[in-house]
Coordinates of C-alpha atoms in Angstrom, one line a residue:
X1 CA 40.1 16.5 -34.3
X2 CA 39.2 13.9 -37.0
X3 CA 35.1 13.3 -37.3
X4 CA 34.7 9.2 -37.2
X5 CA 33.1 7.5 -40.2
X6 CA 31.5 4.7 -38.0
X7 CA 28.0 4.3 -38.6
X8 CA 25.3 5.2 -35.8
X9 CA 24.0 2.3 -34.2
X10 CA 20.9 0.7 -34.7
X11 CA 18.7 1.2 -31.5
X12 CA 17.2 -2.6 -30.8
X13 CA 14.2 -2.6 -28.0
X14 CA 13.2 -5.9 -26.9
X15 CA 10.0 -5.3 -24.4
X16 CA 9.5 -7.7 -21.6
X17 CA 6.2 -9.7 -19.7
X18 CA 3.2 -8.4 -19.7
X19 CA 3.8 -5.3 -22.4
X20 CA 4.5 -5.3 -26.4
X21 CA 6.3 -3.3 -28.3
X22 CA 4.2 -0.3 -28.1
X23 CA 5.5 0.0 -24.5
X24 CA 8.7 1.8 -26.2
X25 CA 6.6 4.4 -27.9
X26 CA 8.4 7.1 -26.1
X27 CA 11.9 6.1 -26.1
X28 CA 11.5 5.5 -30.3
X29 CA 9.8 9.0 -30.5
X30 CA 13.0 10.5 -28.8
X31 CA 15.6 8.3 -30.5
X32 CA 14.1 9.4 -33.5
X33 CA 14.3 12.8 -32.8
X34 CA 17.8 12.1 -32.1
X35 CA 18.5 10.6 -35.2
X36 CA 18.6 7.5 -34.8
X37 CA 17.7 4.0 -36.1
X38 CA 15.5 1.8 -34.1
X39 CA 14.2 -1.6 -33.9
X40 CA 11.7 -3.0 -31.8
X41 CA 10.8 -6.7 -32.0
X42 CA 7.9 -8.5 -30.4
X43 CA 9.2 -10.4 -28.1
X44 CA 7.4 -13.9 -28.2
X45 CA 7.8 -14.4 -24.3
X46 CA 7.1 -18.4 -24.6
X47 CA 10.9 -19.2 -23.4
X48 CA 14.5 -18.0 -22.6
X49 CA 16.2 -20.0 -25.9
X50 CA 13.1 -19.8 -28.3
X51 CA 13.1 -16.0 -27.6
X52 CA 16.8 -15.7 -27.7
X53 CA 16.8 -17.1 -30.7
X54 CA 14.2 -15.2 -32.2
X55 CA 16.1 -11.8 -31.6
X56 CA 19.2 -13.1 -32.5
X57 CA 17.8 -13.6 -36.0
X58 CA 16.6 -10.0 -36.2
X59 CA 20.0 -9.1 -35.4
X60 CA 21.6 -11.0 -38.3
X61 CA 19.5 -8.7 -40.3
X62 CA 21.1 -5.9 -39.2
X63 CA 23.7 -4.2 -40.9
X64 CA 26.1 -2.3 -38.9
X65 CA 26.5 -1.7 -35.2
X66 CA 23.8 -2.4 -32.6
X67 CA 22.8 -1.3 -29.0
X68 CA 20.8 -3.8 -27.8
X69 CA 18.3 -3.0 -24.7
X70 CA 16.0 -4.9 -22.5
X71 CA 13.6 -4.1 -19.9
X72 CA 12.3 -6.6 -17.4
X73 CA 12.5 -10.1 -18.8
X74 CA 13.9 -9.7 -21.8
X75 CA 17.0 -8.8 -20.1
X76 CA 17.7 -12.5 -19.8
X77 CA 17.1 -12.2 -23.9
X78 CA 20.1 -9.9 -24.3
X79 CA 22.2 -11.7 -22.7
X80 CA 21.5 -14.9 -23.9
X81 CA 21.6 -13.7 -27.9
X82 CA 24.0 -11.1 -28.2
X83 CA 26.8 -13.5 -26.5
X84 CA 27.9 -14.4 -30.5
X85 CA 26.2 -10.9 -32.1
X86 CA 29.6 -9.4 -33.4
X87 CA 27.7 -6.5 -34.5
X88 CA 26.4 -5.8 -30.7
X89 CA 28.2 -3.0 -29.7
X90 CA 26.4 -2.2 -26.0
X91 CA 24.1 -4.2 -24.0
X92 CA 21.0 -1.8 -22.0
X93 CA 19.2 -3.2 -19.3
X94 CA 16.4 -1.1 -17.7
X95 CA 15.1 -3.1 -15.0
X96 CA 15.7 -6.0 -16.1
X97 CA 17.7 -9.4 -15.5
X98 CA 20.9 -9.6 -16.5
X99 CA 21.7 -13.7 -15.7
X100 CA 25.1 -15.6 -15.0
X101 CA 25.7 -18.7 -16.8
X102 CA 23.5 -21.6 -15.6
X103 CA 21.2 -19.2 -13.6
X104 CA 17.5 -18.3 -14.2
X105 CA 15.3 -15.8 -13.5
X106 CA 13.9 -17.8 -10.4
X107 CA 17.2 -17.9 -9.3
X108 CA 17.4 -14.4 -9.1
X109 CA 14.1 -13.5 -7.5
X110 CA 14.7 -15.8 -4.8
X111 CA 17.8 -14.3 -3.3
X112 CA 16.2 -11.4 -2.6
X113 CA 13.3 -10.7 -0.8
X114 CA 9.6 -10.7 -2.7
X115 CA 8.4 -8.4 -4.5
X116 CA 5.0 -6.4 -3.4
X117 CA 3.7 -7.6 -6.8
X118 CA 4.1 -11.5 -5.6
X119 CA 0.4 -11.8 -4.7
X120 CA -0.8 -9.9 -7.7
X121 CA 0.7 -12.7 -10.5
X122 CA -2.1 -15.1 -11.5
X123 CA -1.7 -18.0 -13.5
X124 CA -4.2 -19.8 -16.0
X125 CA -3.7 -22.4 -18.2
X126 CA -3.5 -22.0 -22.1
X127 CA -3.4 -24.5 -25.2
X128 CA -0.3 -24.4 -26.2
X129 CA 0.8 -24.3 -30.2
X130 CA 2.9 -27.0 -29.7
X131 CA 0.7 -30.4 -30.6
X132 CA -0.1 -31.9 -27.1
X133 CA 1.7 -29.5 -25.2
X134 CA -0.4 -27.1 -22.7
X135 CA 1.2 -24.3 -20.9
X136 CA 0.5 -22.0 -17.9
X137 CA 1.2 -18.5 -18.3
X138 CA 1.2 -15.5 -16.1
X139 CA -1.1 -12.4 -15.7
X140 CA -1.1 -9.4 -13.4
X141 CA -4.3 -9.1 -11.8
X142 CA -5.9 -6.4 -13.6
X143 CA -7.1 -4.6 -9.9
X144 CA -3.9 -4.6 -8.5
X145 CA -1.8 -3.4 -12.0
X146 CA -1.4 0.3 -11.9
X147 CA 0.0 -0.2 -8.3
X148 CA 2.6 -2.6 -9.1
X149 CA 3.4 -2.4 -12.7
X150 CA 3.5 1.3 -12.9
X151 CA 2.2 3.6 -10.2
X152 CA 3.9 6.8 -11.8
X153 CA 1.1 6.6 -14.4
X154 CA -2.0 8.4 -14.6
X155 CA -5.2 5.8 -14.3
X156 CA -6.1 6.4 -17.9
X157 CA -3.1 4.8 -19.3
X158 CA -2.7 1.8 -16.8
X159 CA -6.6 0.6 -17.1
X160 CA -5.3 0.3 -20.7
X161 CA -2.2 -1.4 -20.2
X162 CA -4.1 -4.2 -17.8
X163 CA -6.7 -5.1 -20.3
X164 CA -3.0 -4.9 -23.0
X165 CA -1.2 -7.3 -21.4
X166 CA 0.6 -10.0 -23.3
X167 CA 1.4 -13.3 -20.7
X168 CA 4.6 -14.9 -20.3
X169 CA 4.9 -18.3 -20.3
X170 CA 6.1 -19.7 -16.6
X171 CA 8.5 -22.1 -18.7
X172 CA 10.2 -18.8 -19.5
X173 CA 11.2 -18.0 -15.9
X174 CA 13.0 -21.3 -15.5
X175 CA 15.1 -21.1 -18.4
X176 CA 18.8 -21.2 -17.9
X177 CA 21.2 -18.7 -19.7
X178 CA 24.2 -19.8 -21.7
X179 CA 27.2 -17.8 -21.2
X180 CA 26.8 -13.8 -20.7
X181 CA 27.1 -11.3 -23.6
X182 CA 27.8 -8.6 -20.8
X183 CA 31.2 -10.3 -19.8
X184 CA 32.1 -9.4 -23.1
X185 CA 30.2 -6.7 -24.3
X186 CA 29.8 -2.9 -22.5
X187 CA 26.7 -2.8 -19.9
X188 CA 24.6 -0.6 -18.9
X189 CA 22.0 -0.8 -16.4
X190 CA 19.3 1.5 -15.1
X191 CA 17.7 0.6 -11.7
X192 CA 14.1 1.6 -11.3
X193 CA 14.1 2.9 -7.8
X194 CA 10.2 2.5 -7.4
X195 CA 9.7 -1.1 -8.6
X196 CA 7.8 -3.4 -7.6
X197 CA 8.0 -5.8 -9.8
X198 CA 11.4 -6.7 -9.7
X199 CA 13.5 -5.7 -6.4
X200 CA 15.9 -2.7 -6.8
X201 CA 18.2 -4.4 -4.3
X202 CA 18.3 -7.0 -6.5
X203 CA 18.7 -4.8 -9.7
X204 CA 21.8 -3.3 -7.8
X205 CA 23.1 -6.7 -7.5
X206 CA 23.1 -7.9 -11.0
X207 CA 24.2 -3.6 -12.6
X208 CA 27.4 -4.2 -9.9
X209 CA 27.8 -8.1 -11.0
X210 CA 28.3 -7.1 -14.7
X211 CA 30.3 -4.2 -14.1
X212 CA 28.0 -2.5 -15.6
X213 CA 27.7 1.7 -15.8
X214 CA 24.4 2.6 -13.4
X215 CA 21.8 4.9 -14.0
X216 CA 19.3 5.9 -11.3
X217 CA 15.9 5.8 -12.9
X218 CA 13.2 7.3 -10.4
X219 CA 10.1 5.2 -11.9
X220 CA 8.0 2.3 -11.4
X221 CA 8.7 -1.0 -13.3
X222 CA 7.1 0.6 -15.9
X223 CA 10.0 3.5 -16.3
X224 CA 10.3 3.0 -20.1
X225 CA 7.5 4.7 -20.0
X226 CA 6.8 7.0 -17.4
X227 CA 10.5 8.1 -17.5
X228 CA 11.4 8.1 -21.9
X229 CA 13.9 10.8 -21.1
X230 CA 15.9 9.4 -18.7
X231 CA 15.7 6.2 -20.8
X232 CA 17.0 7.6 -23.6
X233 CA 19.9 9.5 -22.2
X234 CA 21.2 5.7 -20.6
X235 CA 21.0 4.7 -24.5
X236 CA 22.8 7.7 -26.1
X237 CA 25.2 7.0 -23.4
X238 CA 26.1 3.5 -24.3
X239 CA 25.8 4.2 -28.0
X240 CA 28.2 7.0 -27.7
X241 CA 31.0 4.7 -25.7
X242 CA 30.2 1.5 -27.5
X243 CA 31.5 3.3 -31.0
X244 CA 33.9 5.8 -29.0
X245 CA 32.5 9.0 -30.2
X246 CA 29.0 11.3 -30.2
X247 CA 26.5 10.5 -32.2

């Protein structure tokens, strides 16, 4: 048996509402361990096509394959910029939305039933940096957090993630996705069985939509990190198939 040349992928993470970057601190301590490359962007969270477009640009800097993953909203990211991303190899989504052409993450939320965390999104109104422009963005109340962002943490990581938060602009829930990179592209999808953020039923519905290979994640929204393990294992998995060998 012949050993493939291919390079290893580069590992991209693109964090979702309410988190940064840091929220991947696990899975890039294991993925290093493992050898491999990663990337993780902050995600701007101001809209669906001006955050698309920001990762796609950090993609055209990379050279060689790429596994691109999402959790939570920035699902709607990956699949929006990696639709024309040759080098994109496998798409992850951990609890996150993968969107159909013309659809929107409202559309989504609303054909399922509400989330426990409905009542616990607030919304305040911030300056915007566009001249003239204002925009409303959205918070989790910081009492209500740790219950339904990620109640498989210990109290004295969630106080600090509720002060952490970063808000996501509301504009960026009612942006409309181009065409999908996962009709295209290898999917994989874990479903968060505890969330309560974003409905599992509903997270069933979009893994099955895309074809997409499941894993059963037994964590809150928050499963990137209360579950890095079982995170990483998803990503090995689609890196693995996406160049057709072990890495």
């Amino acid at each position: 048996m012949h050993e493939s040349t291919q390079t290893a992928p580069t590992i991209v993470l693109v964090h979702g509402a309410f988190t940064g970057a840091s929220s991947w601190a696990g899975v890039i301590s294991l993925l290093h361990a493992a050898g491999l490359k990663v990337r993780a962007p902050a995600n701007p969270l101001r809209g669906l096509a001006q955050d698309a477009a920001y990762i796609s640009r950090a993609l055209c800097e990379i050279d060689g394959p790429v596994v691109l993953v999402g959790h939570d909203y920035s699902g709607a990211i990956i699949t929006h910029a990696a639709t024309n991303a040759d080098n994109v190899v496998a798409l992850c989504y951990i609890a996150a939305f993968g969107l159909d052409t013309g659809e929107n993450v409202i559309d989504v939320t609303n054909r399922f039933a509400p989330a426990p965390a409905t009542d616990a999104i607030r919304t305040t109104a911030l300056l915007d940096q566009i001249p003239g422009g204002q925009e409303d963005e959205l918070y989790i109340r910081r009492e209500q957090f740790p219950e339904v962002y990620a109640a498989d943490l210990p109290a004295t990581v969630t106080d600090v993630l509720s002060v952490a938060q970063r808000p996501i602009a509301c504009s960026a829930l009612t942006g409309r996705s181009g065409p999908p990179a996962w009709a295209s592209k290898p999917s994989w999808y874990g479903i968060a069985t505890a969330d309560k953020l974003i409905n599992p039923t509903a997270q069933r519905f979009m893994a099955q939509r895309m074809a997409a290979t499941e894993h059963v994640l037994h964590g809150s929204h928050a499963v990137v990190l209360s579950q890095p393990a079982a995170v990483v294992a998803m990503i090995q998995e689609a890196a693995e198939s996406g160049l057709g060998r072990s890495i």
